Coordinates of C-alpha atoms and ligand atoms in Angstrom, one line a residue:
X221 CA 0.0 0.0 0.0
X222 CA 1.3 3.3 -1.0
X223 CA 0.0 6.9 -0.8
X224 CA 1.0 10.5 -0.6
X225 CA 1.0 13.1 2.1
X226 CA -1.9 15.5 1.8
X227 CA -1.3 17.7 4.9
X228 CA 1.1 18.1 7.8
X229 CA 0.3 19.5 11.2
X230 CA 3.1 19.0 13.7
X231 CA 3.7 15.3 14.0
X232 CA 0.2 14.5 12.8
X233 CA -0.1 14.0 9.0
X234 CA -2.9 13.1 6.7
X235 CA -2.3 10.9 3.7
X236 CA -4.5 9.1 1.1
X237 CA -3.7 5.5 1.8
X238 CA -6.4 3.1 0.5
X239 CA -6.6 -0.2 2.3
X240 CA -4.8 0.8 5.4
X241 CA -6.0 -0.3 8.8
X242 CA -6.0 1.6 12.1
X243 CA -2.9 0.6 14.0
X244 CA -0.8 -0.1 10.9
X245 CA 2.8 0.9 10.9
X246 CA 3.7 3.2 8.1
X247 CA 6.9 4.8 6.6
X248 CA 6.4 8.5 6.0
X249 CA 8.2 10.6 3.4
X250 CA 11.4 10.0 1.5
X251 CA 13.2 9.9 4.9
X252 CA 11.0 6.8 5.9
X253 CA 10.0 8.2 9.3
X254 CA 8.1 5.7 11.4
X255 CA 4.4 6.4 12.0
X256 CA 1.2 4.7 13.1
X257 CA -2.3 5.0 11.5
X258 CA -4.5 6.4 14.3
X259 CA -7.7 7.3 12.4
X260 CA -9.3 6.5 9.0
X261 CA -12.0 8.4 7.1
X262 CA -12.6 6.5 3.8
X263 CA -9.1 6.4 2.2
X264 CA -7.8 9.3 4.2
X265 CA -5.5 8.1 7.0
X266 CA -4.4 10.3 9.9
X267 CA -0.9 9.2 10.9
X268 CA 1.0 9.9 14.1
X269 CA 4.7 10.2 13.2
X270 CA 7.1 9.1 16.0
X271 CA 10.0 11.1 14.8
X272 CA 11.1 14.7 14.1
X273 CA 9.2 15.8 11.1
X274 CA 11.2 18.9 10.1
X275 CA 11.9 18.8 6.3
X276 CA 8.9 16.6 5.5
X277 CA 6.8 17.9 2.5
X278 CA 3.3 17.5 1.1
X279 CA 3.2 15.0 -1.8
X280 CA 6.0 12.8 -0.4
X281 CA 5.2 9.1 -0.3
X282 CA 3.7 7.1 2.5
X283 CA 4.1 3.3 2.5
X284 CA 2.3 0.9 4.8
X285 CA 4.4 -1.8 6.4
X286 CA 1.3 -4.1 6.0
X287 CA 0.9 -4.7 9.8
X288 CA 0.8 -3.1 13.2
X289 CA 3.7 -1.5 15.1
X290 CA 5.8 -4.5 16.2
X291 CA 9.0 -5.4 18.1
X292 CA 11.5 -8.0 17.1
X293 CA 12.0 -10.8 19.7
X294 CA 14.9 -13.1 19.9
X295 CA 18.1 -13.8 21.8
X296 CA 20.4 -10.7 22.2
X297 CA 18.0 -8.2 23.7
X298 CA 19.5 -8.4 27.1
X299 CA 22.0 -5.7 27.8
X300 CA 20.5 -3.5 25.1
X301 CA 19.4 0.1 25.2
X302 CA 16.6 1.0 22.8
X303 CA 14.4 3.9 22.0
X304 CA 10.6 3.8 22.1
X305 CA 10.6 2.1 18.7
X306 CA 13.1 -0.5 19.8
X307 CA 16.0 0.9 17.7
X308 CA 19.3 0.1 19.4
X309 CA 20.7 3.4 20.6
X310 CA 24.3 2.3 20.8
X311 CA 24.3 1.1 17.2
X312 CA 22.6 4.2 16.0
X313 CA 25.1 6.3 17.8
X314 CA 28.0 4.5 16.1
X315 CA 26.3 5.1 12.8
X316 CA 25.0 8.7 13.2
X317 CA 26.6 10.4 16.2
X318 CA 25.2 11.5 19.4
X319 CA 22.0 13.0 18.0
X320 CA 19.6 10.6 16.5
X321 CA 18.5 11.3 12.9
X322 CA 15.0 10.9 11.8
X323 CA 14.3 7.8 9.6
X324 CA 17.2 5.8 10.9
X325 CA 16.2 2.2 11.0
X326 CA 18.1 -0.5 12.6
X327 CA 17.5 -4.0 13.8
X328 CA 17.5 -4.3 17.6
X329 CA 19.7 -7.4 17.9
X330 CA 23.0 -8.4 16.4
X331 CA 22.5 -10.4 13.3
X332 CA 26.0 -11.8 13.3
X333 CA 26.1 -13.4 16.7
X334 CA 26.1 -17.2 16.5
X335 CA 24.0 -19.3 18.9
X336 CA 24.0 -23.1 19.2
X337 CA 20.5 -24.3 18.2
X338 CA 19.7 -27.6 20.0
X339 CA 16.7 -29.6 19.0
X340 CA 15.0 -32.9 19.7
X341 CA 12.7 -32.6 16.7
X342 CA 13.3 -34.7 13.5
X343 CA 12.2 -34.3 9.9
X344 CA 8.8 -35.9 9.6
X345 CA 7.6 -34.8 13.1
X346 CA 4.2 -33.3 13.4
X347 CA 4.0 -30.2 15.6
X348 CA 1.2 -27.9 16.8
X349 CA 1.3 -24.1 17.0
X350 CA 3.2 -23.1 20.1
X351 CA 5.1 -26.4 20.5
X352 CA 8.8 -26.0 21.3
X353 CA 11.0 -26.8 18.3
X354 CA 14.4 -26.4 20.1
X355 CA 16.3 -23.8 22.1
X356 CA 19.4 -21.6 22.2
X357 CA 21.2 -20.1 25.2
X358 CA 21.6 -16.3 25.7
X359 CA 24.1 -16.2 28.6
X360 CA 22.4 -18.4 31.1
X361 CA 18.9 -17.9 29.8
X362 CA 17.4 -20.7 27.7
X363 CA 15.3 -19.4 24.8
X364 CA 12.9 -21.9 23.5
X365 CA 12.0 -21.5 19.8
X366 CA 8.3 -22.1 19.5
X367 CA 6.5 -23.1 16.4
X368 CA 4.5 -20.2 14.9
X369 CA 2.4 -22.8 12.9
X370 CA 1.3 -26.4 13.0
X371 CA 2.4 -29.0 10.5
X372 CA 4.9 -31.6 9.5
X373 CA 8.6 -30.6 9.7
X374 CA 10.4 -31.2 6.3
X375 CA 13.9 -30.1 7.3
X376 CA 15.7 -29.0 10.4
X377 CA 19.0 -27.3 11.1
X378 CA 20.9 -28.1 14.3
X379 CA 24.1 -26.5 15.4
X380 CA 25.4 -22.9 15.1
X381 CA 22.9 -20.4 13.8
X382 CA 22.6 -16.7 13.5
X383 CA 19.3 -14.9 13.9
X384 CA 18.7 -15.2 10.2
X385 CA 19.5 -18.9 9.7
X386 CA 16.5 -20.8 8.5
X387 CA 16.1 -23.4 11.3
X388 CA 13.0 -25.4 10.8
X389 CA 11.2 -25.9 7.4
X390 CA 7.6 -26.9 7.1
X391 CA 6.0 -28.3 3.9
X392 CA 4.2 -25.0 3.5
X393 CA 5.2 -21.4 4.5
X394 CA 8.5 -19.7 5.5
X395 CA 11.2 -21.3 7.6
X396 CA 11.3 -20.6 11.3
X397 CA 14.2 -18.4 12.5
X398 CA 15.5 -17.5 15.9
X399 CA 13.6 -14.2 16.0
X400 CA 10.1 -13.2 15.2
X401 CA 8.0 -10.0 15.2
X402 CA 5.2 -9.3 17.7
X403 CA 2.7 -6.4 17.7
X404 CA 3.4 -4.2 20.7
X405 CA -0.2 -3.6 21.6
X406 CA -1.2 -7.2 21.7
X407 CA -0.5 -9.2 24.8
X408 CA 1.5 -12.4 24.2
X409 CA -0.4 -15.7 24.6
X410 CA -0.4 -17.7 27.8
X411 CA -2.2 -20.7 29.1
X412 CA -3.7 -19.5 32.4
X413 CA -3.4 -16.6 34.7
X414 CA -2.4 -17.4 38.3
X415 CA -2.7 -15.7 41.6
X416 CA 0.6 -14.0 42.7
X417 CA 2.1 -15.7 45.8
X418 CA 5.8 -15.0 46.2
X419 CA 7.1 -11.7 47.5
X420 CA 9.5 -9.7 45.3
X421 CA 12.4 -8.7 47.5
X422 CA 13.3 -5.1 46.7
X423 CA 16.1 -4.7 49.2
X424 CA 14.3 -1.7 50.7
X425 CA 13.5 -2.4 54.4
X426 CA 10.5 -0.2 54.5
X427 CA 9.0 -1.6 51.4
X428 CA 9.7 -5.3 52.0
X429 CA 8.7 -5.1 55.6
X430 CA 5.7 -2.8 55.7
X431 CA 4.4 -2.6 52.1
X432 CA 5.5 -5.7 50.2
X433 CA 5.0 -6.4 46.6
X434 CA 4.4 -9.8 45.1
X435 CA 6.0 -11.2 41.9
X436 CA 3.3 -10.6 39.3
X437 CA 1.9 -7.6 41.2
X438 CA 1.8 -3.9 40.4
X439 CA 3.2 -1.1 42.6
X440 CA 2.6 2.6 41.9
X441 CA 5.1 5.2 43.2
X442 CA 3.5 8.6 43.1
X443 CA 5.8 11.4 44.3
X444 CA 6.2 15.1 43.8
X445 CA 9.3 16.8 42.3
X446 CA 12.6 15.5 43.7
X447 CA 11.1 13.1 46.2
X448 CA 13.4 10.2 45.1
X449 CA 11.4 8.3 42.5
X450 CA 14.3 7.8 40.1
X451 CA 16.8 6.9 42.9
X452 CA 14.3 4.4 44.3
X453 CA 13.5 2.7 41.0
X454 CA 17.2 2.5 40.0
X455 CA 18.0 1.0 43.3
X456 CA 15.3 -1.6 42.9
X457 CA 16.5 -2.3 39.4
X458 CA 19.9 -3.2 40.8
X459 CA 18.8 -5.3 43.7
X460 CA 15.4 -6.9 43.0
X461 CA 15.5 -10.7 43.1
X462 CA 14.3 -11.2 39.6
X463 CA 15.8 -12.8 36.4
X464 CA 15.3 -9.9 34.0
X465 CA 14.7 -6.1 34.5
X466 CA 13.2 -3.9 31.8
X467 CA 13.6 -0.2 32.7
X468 CA 11.7 2.4 30.8
X469 CA 12.8 6.0 31.1
X470 CA 9.8 7.9 29.8
X471 CA 10.4 11.6 29.3
X472 CA 13.0 11.6 32.0
X473 CA 16.4 13.4 31.9
X474 CA 19.0 11.9 29.5
X475 CA 21.9 12.2 31.9
X476 CA 20.1 10.1 34.5
X477 CA 19.7 7.3 32.0
X478 CA 23.4 7.6 30.9
X479 CA 24.4 7.4 34.6
X480 CA 22.3 4.3 35.1
X481 CA 24.1 2.6 32.2
X482 CA 27.6 3.5 33.5
X483 CA 26.8 2.2 36.9
X484 CA 25.3 -1.1 35.7
X485 CA 28.5 -1.7 33.8
X486 CA 30.4 -2.3 37.0
X487 CA 27.8 -4.0 39.2
X488 CA 27.0 -7.7 39.6
X489 CA 23.7 -9.5 40.0
X490 CA 23.5 -10.9 43.5
X491 CA 21.7 -14.0 42.4
X492 CA 23.7 -15.1 39.3
X493 CA 27.0 -13.2 40.0
X494 CA 27.0 -12.0 36.4
X495 CA 27.2 -8.4 35.3
X496 CA 24.0 -6.5 36.1
X497 CA 23.8 -5.2 32.5
X498 CA 23.3 -8.8 31.3
X499 CA 19.9 -9.1 32.9
X500 CA 18.8 -5.6 32.0
X501 CA 17.0 -4.0 29.0
X502 CA 16.7 -0.3 28.9
X503 CA 14.1 1.6 26.9
X504 CA 15.0 5.2 26.8
X505 CA 12.7 7.9 25.6
X506 CA 14.2 10.9 27.3
X507 CA 12.8 14.4 27.4
X508 CA 14.7 15.5 24.4
X509 CA 13.3 12.7 22.1
X510 CA 10.1 13.1 20.1
X511 CA 7.0 12.9 22.3
X512 CA 5.0 10.6 20.2
X513 CA 7.4 7.7 20.5
X514 CA 7.1 8.0 24.2
X515 CA 3.5 6.8 23.9
X516 CA 4.6 3.5 22.3
X517 CA 7.7 3.1 24.5
X518 CA 5.9 1.4 27.4
X519 CA 4.2 -1.0 25.0
X520 CA 7.6 -1.8 23.4
X521 CA 9.0 -2.4 26.8
X522 CA 6.1 -4.6 28.1
X523 CA 6.3 -6.8 25.0
X524 CA 10.0 -7.5 25.5
X525 CA 9.2 -8.2 29.2
X526 CA 6.5 -10.7 28.3
X527 CA 8.9 -12.4 25.9
X528 CA 11.2 -13.2 28.8
X529 CA 8.3 -14.1 31.1
X530 CA 7.3 -16.7 28.5
X531 CA 10.6 -18.5 29.2
X532 CA 9.4 -19.1 32.8
X533 CA 11.4 -16.2 34.3
X534 CA 10.6 -13.6 36.8
X535 CA 10.6 -10.2 35.0
X536 CA 10.4 -6.8 36.6
X537 CA 9.3 -3.8 34.5
X538 CA 10.1 -0.3 36.0
X539 CA 8.7 2.8 34.4
X540 CA 9.8 6.4 35.2
X541 CA 7.4 8.1 34.8
X542 CA 3.9 7.3 33.6
X543 CA 2.9 11.0 34.0
X544 CA 5.4 11.9 31.3
X545 CA 3.8 9.1 29.2
X546 CA 0.3 10.4 29.8
X547 CA 1.4 13.9 28.8
X548 CA 2.5 12.5 25.5
X549 CA -0.9 10.9 25.1
X550 CA -2.5 14.2 25.9
X551 CA -0.4 16.0 23.3
X552 CA -1.2 13.5 20.6
X553 CA -4.9 13.5 21.4
X554 CA -5.1 17.3 21.3
X555 CA -3.3 17.3 17.9
X556 CA -6.0 15.0 16.7
X557 CA -8.6 17.4 18.0
X558 CA -10.3 14.8 20.2
X559 CA -12.7 15.7 22.9
X560 CA -10.6 16.3 26.0
X561 CA -11.6 14.7 29.3
X562 CA -10.4 15.5 32.9
X563 CA -7.4 17.8 33.0
X564 CA -7.2 17.7 29.2
X565 CA -6.3 14.1 29.1
X566 CA -8.2 12.0 26.5
X567 CA -11.2 10.1 27.8
X568 CA -9.5 6.8 27.0
X569 CA -6.5 7.6 29.4
X570 CA -7.8 5.0 31.9
X571 CA -8.4 2.2 29.4
X572 CA -5.1 2.8 27.6
X573 CA -3.3 2.6 31.0
X574 CA -5.2 -0.5 31.9
X575 CA -4.2 -2.1 28.6
X576 CA -0.6 -1.7 29.7
X577 CA -0.9 -2.5 33.4
X578 CA -3.1 -5.6 32.9
X579 CA -0.2 -7.3 31.2
X580 CA 1.5 -7.8 34.6
X581 CA 0.8 -11.0 36.4
X582 CA 1.8 -14.6 37.1
X583 CA 1.1 -16.9 34.2
X584 CA 1.4 -20.5 33.1
X585 CA 3.1 -20.1 29.8
X586 CA 2.2 -21.9 26.6
X587 CA 4.9 -24.4 27.3
X588 CA 3.6 -25.1 30.8
X589 CA 6.3 -23.1 32.7
X590 CA 5.5 -20.4 35.3
X591 CA 6.6 -16.9 34.6
X592 CA 5.9 -13.6 36.3
X593 CA 5.8 -10.0 35.2
X594 CA 5.9 -7.4 38.0
X595 CA 5.5 -3.7 37.5
X596 CA 6.8 -0.7 39.5
X597 CA 5.5 2.5 38.0
X598 CA 6.5 6.0 39.1
X599 CA 3.9 8.8 38.7
X600 CA 4.9 12.4 39.1
X601 CA 1.7 14.4 39.5
X602 CA 2.1 18.1 39.1
X603 CA 2.1 19.8 42.5
X604 CA 2.1 16.4 44.2
X605 CA -1.7 16.4 43.8
X606 CA -2.6 12.7 44.0
X607 CA -6.2 13.3 43.1
X608 CA -5.3 13.9 39.4
X609 CA -6.4 11.5 36.7
X610 CA -3.1 9.7 36.0
X611 CA -2.5 8.7 39.7
X612 CA -6.2 7.8 40.1
X613 CA -6.3 5.6 37.0
X614 CA -3.2 3.8 38.1
X615 CA -4.5 3.3 41.6
X616 CA -7.6 1.5 40.3
X617 CA -5.4 -1.4 39.0
X618 CA -2.5 -1.5 41.4
X619 CA -2.2 -3.7 44.5
X620 CA 0.6 -1.7 46.2
X621 CA 1.0 2.0 46.7
X622 CA 4.2 3.6 47.8
X623 CA 3.6 7.3 48.3
X624 CA 6.7 9.5 48.3
X625 CA 6.2 12.4 50.6
X626 CA 7.6 15.9 49.8
X627 CA 8.1 16.8 53.6
X628 CA 10.0 13.6 54.3
X629 CA 12.2 14.3 51.2
X630 CA 12.9 17.8 52.5
X631 CA 14.0 16.4 55.8
X632 CA 16.2 14.0 53.7
X633 CA 14.3 11.0 55.0
X634 CA 15.0 8.6 52.1
X635 CA 13.3 6.6 50.7
X636 CA 10.6 9.2 51.4
X637 CA 7.8 6.5 51.7
X638 CA 4.9 7.9 53.6
X639 CA 4.1 5.0 56.1
X640 CA 0.8 6.5 57.1
X641 CA -0.8 6.5 53.6
X642 CA 1.1 3.8 51.6
X643 CA -0.5 0.4 51.5
X644 CA -0.2 -3.1 50.1
X645 CA -3.0 -5.4 49.4
X646 CA -0.5 -8.3 49.5
X647 CA 0.7 -7.4 53.1
X648 CA -0.8 -10.4 54.9
X649 CA 0.2 -12.9 52.3
X650 CA 3.8 -11.6 52.0
X651 CA 4.2 -11.4 55.7
X652 CA 3.2 -15.1 56.2
X653 CA 5.6 -16.1 53.4
X654 CA 8.5 -14.2 55.1
X655 CA 7.4 -15.4 58.6
X656 CA 7.9 -19.0 57.4
X657 CA 11.5 -18.2 56.5
X658 CA 12.6 -15.5 59.0
X659 CA 11.7 -15.9 62.6
X660 CA 9.9 -13.0 64.2
X661 CA 8.7 -11.4 61.0
X662 CA 5.0 -11.5 61.8
X663 CA 4.9 -10.4 65.5
X664 CA 7.6 -7.7 65.1
X665 CA 5.9 -6.3 62.1
X666 CA 2.7 -5.8 64.0
X667 CA 4.6 -4.1 66.8
X668 CA 6.5 -1.8 64.4
X669 CA 3.3 -0.7 62.7
X670 CA 1.6 -0.2 66.0
X671 CA 4.5 1.9 67.3
X672 CA 4.5 4.1 64.2
X673 CA 0.7 4.6 64.4
X674 CA 0.8 5.5 68.1
X675 CA 3.6 8.0 67.4
X676 CA 1.3 9.7 64.9
X677 CA -1.5 10.3 67.3
X678 CA 0.9 11.2 70.2
X679 CA 2.5 13.8 68.0
X680 CA -0.8 15.5 67.6
X681 CA -1.3 15.5 71.4
X682 CA 2.3 16.8 71.9
X683 CA 1.6 19.7 69.6
X684 CA -1.0 20.9 72.1
X685 CA 0.5 20.0 75.4
X686 CA 4.2 20.0 74.5
X687 CA 6.5 17.0 75.0
X688 CA 6.8 17.7 78.7
X689 CA 3.0 17.3 79.0
X690 CA 3.3 13.7 77.9
X691 CA 3.6 10.7 80.2
X692 CA 7.0 9.1 80.5
X693 CA 5.9 6.0 78.7
X694 CA 4.6 8.0 75.8
X695 CA 7.8 10.1 75.6
X696 CA 9.7 6.9 75.5
X697 CA 7.5 5.7 72.6
X698 CA 8.2 8.9 70.7
X699 CA 11.9 8.5 71.2
X700 CA 11.9 4.8 70.0
X701 CA 9.6 5.6 67.0
X702 CA 12.1 8.2 65.9
X703 CA 14.9 5.6 66.2
X704 CA 12.9 3.2 64.0
X705 CA 12.4 6.0 61.4
X706 CA 16.1 6.9 61.3
X707 CA 17.7 3.5 61.8
X708 CA 15.2 1.3 60.1
X709 CA 13.0 3.1 57.6
X710 CA 15.7 5.4 56.3
X711 CA 18.1 3.7 53.8
X712 CA 20.7 5.6 51.9
X713 CA 20.9 4.4 48.3
X714 CA 24.5 5.6 47.9
X715 CA 26.1 3.6 50.7
X716 CA 26.6 0.0 51.7
X717 CA 23.1 0.1 53.2
X718 CA 21.5 0.3 49.8
X719 CA 20.4 -3.3 49.9
X720 CA 19.0 -5.1 52.9
X721 CA 18.2 -8.8 52.8
X722 CA 14.9 -10.0 54.5
X723 CA 17.0 -11.6 57.2
X724 CA 19.0 -8.4 57.8
X725 CA 15.8 -6.5 57.8
X726 CA 14.0 -8.6 60.4
X727 CA 17.2 -8.7 62.6
X728 CA 17.5 -4.9 62.6
X729 CA 13.9 -4.2 63.5
X730 CA 13.9 -7.0 66.2
X731 CA 16.9 -5.4 67.9
X732 CA 15.1 -2.1 68.0
X733 CA 11.9 -3.5 69.4
X734 CA 13.8 -5.5 72.0
X735 CA 15.6 -2.3 73.0
X736 CA 12.2 -0.6 73.4
X737 CA 10.9 -3.5 75.6
X738 CA 14.0 -3.4 77.8
X739 CA 13.5 0.4 78.2
X740 CA 9.9 -0.1 79.1
X741 CA 10.8 -2.7 81.7
X742 CA 13.4 -0.3 83.3
X743 CA 10.7 2.4 83.5
X744 CA 8.4 0.0 85.2
X745 CA 11.1 -0.9 87.8
X746 CA 11.6 2.7 88.8
X747 CA 14.3 4.1 86.5
X748 CA 13.8 7.7 85.3
X749 CA 13.2 8.4 81.6
X750 CA 16.5 10.3 81.4
X751 CA 18.4 7.3 82.7
X752 CA 16.6 4.9 80.4
X753 CA 17.2 7.1 77.3
X754 CA 20.9 7.6 78.1
X755 CA 21.4 3.9 78.2
X756 CA 19.4 3.3 75.1
X757 CA 21.5 6.0 73.2
X758 CA 24.7 4.1 74.1
X759 CA 23.4 0.9 72.7
X760 CA 24.7 0.2 69.3
X761 CA 22.6 -1.0 66.5
Ligands
ATP699 N1 17.3 6.5 48.8 C1 18.0 7.7 48.8 N2 19.2 7.8 49.4 C2 19.9 8.9 49.4 N3 19.5 10.0 48.7 C3 18.4 10.0 48.0 C4 17.6 8.8 48.0 N4 16.5 9.1 47.3 C5 16.6 10.3 46.8 N5 17.8 10.9 47.3 C6 18.2 12.3 47.0 O1 17.1 13.0 46.4 C7 17.5 13.5 45.2 C8 16.3 13.5 44.2 O2 16.0 12.2 43.9 P1 15.4 11.7 42.5 O3 16.1 12.4 41.4 O4 15.2 10.3 42.6 O5 13.9 12.4 42.6 P2 12.8 12.3 41.6 O6 11.5 12.1 42.4 O7 13.1 11.3 40.5 O8 12.8 13.8 41.0 P3 12.1 14.3 39.7 O9 10.7 14.6 40.0 O10 12.9 15.6 39.4 O11 12.3 13.3 38.6 C9 18.7 12.7 44.7 O12 19.5 13.4 43.9 C10 19.3 12.3 46.0 O13 20.2 13.3 46.5
MG700 MG1 13.2 11.4 38.5

């Protein structure tokens, strides 16, 4: 299908393109810019271009790619850094310099790398769609090659193969290769959906202990400007106990993404001992890249995440930030002159977000393995107003909420997680899981929460009557709660303390609670508060 540009308005163009479908990927102009058909009126297609349109002229050709926007999936994605259209940024940079040029197209994986294809299939075997044909290893990850069709195998290649080597031939149709394309907006198939059951250890005491997340669950991290969203997500990207991490930088600062890459180069994964970069995929759509590609970037990322989930792995997708993504959606929608909804966002904001977030979960894969896709999504509402549509739409579908509080961040209490308003629907389940493995987890957790809650109400009383007006036992409680805040809830991401294992977490809080009980006992046996506190201060934690 081929047509011509009729009009151009910003990144939105109209072209006569008979036979196109909504969602089709198109190449626009002589520069072959990537775009997507977003609306059709008879033969007139409205196309959202994902790249810089400067220099584009009316009358230039528009060619349909004959299918929807898709990503390429195969071994070699790990360790890669891509833009929102899955173009490899390191390769583009070596071709075109630091500033990306419009229309540059490049395959996301290395076509020359050789993998050893192992198979138990033989010519003459009959297979069904989705049956495993064989596998290759990408580092320590086993990639099954699944049959895209059913039929009788006529020829099969075993041994070294590149991405383009024809591996399995059927009587009819093309040969199966190591890679295939998958439409980004279509969830990948699975057998069944399962209920999440295993906690995802983030290494952050306050999160794992008070507001845990389960593998396959979704956590939302709303926080105002400078409250530590990026530092928290990057820290979790380093330490989370998962097999693969997909990190989407959506409209964030380019230098932060570059810093992340540099750091990952030197760090090792705690579980496998291999370089951290080997388990990480980065999708970068920084604030200086075209806005429209930001909209597709989260779908590009989630499709790659699902691909690894389908191998029976635990995958974590981190996005920073969905507010920047929603702003892109708003900009596109207003260019299309659609009816605006709340705060100018399109009325389909909630459903589009749900399309993305619903792809998280624990699944039984088509090959019978169990894989999980967990999401941690930062939201940066303007003015830290959590009543706005993006935060609210996310909340409807998330099981865990980690609110970052501006006042805590100002006091340099990091991570600035507000323990009075954050919650996790998985709390009880995760606590019983941890309690089976780490003695004390359940009881100490209840004590800790109770202490923090009582401190809140005592603080209100103290504001009226002053600290001196409180009873000694209450003053002791205030002192110990402060200690829990400083020694337990605070965790500096730039020191050795950046990661805390569940065992270290429960030991630390147990020591603090025991200290509190001892001090209470001393008060009861006649010691003065000053004496008790002096002794507690000398205790080392
Ligand atoms: N866990 C932490 N440990 C130590 N310092 C932290 C931590 N979290 C945040 N900070 C400090 O707060 C600063 C701001 O954090 P960060 O950039 O993550 O905020 P943000 O919410 O992403 O901001 P923005 O809204 O601008 O994107 C950091 O540069 C760092 O100094
Ligand atoms: Mg940030």
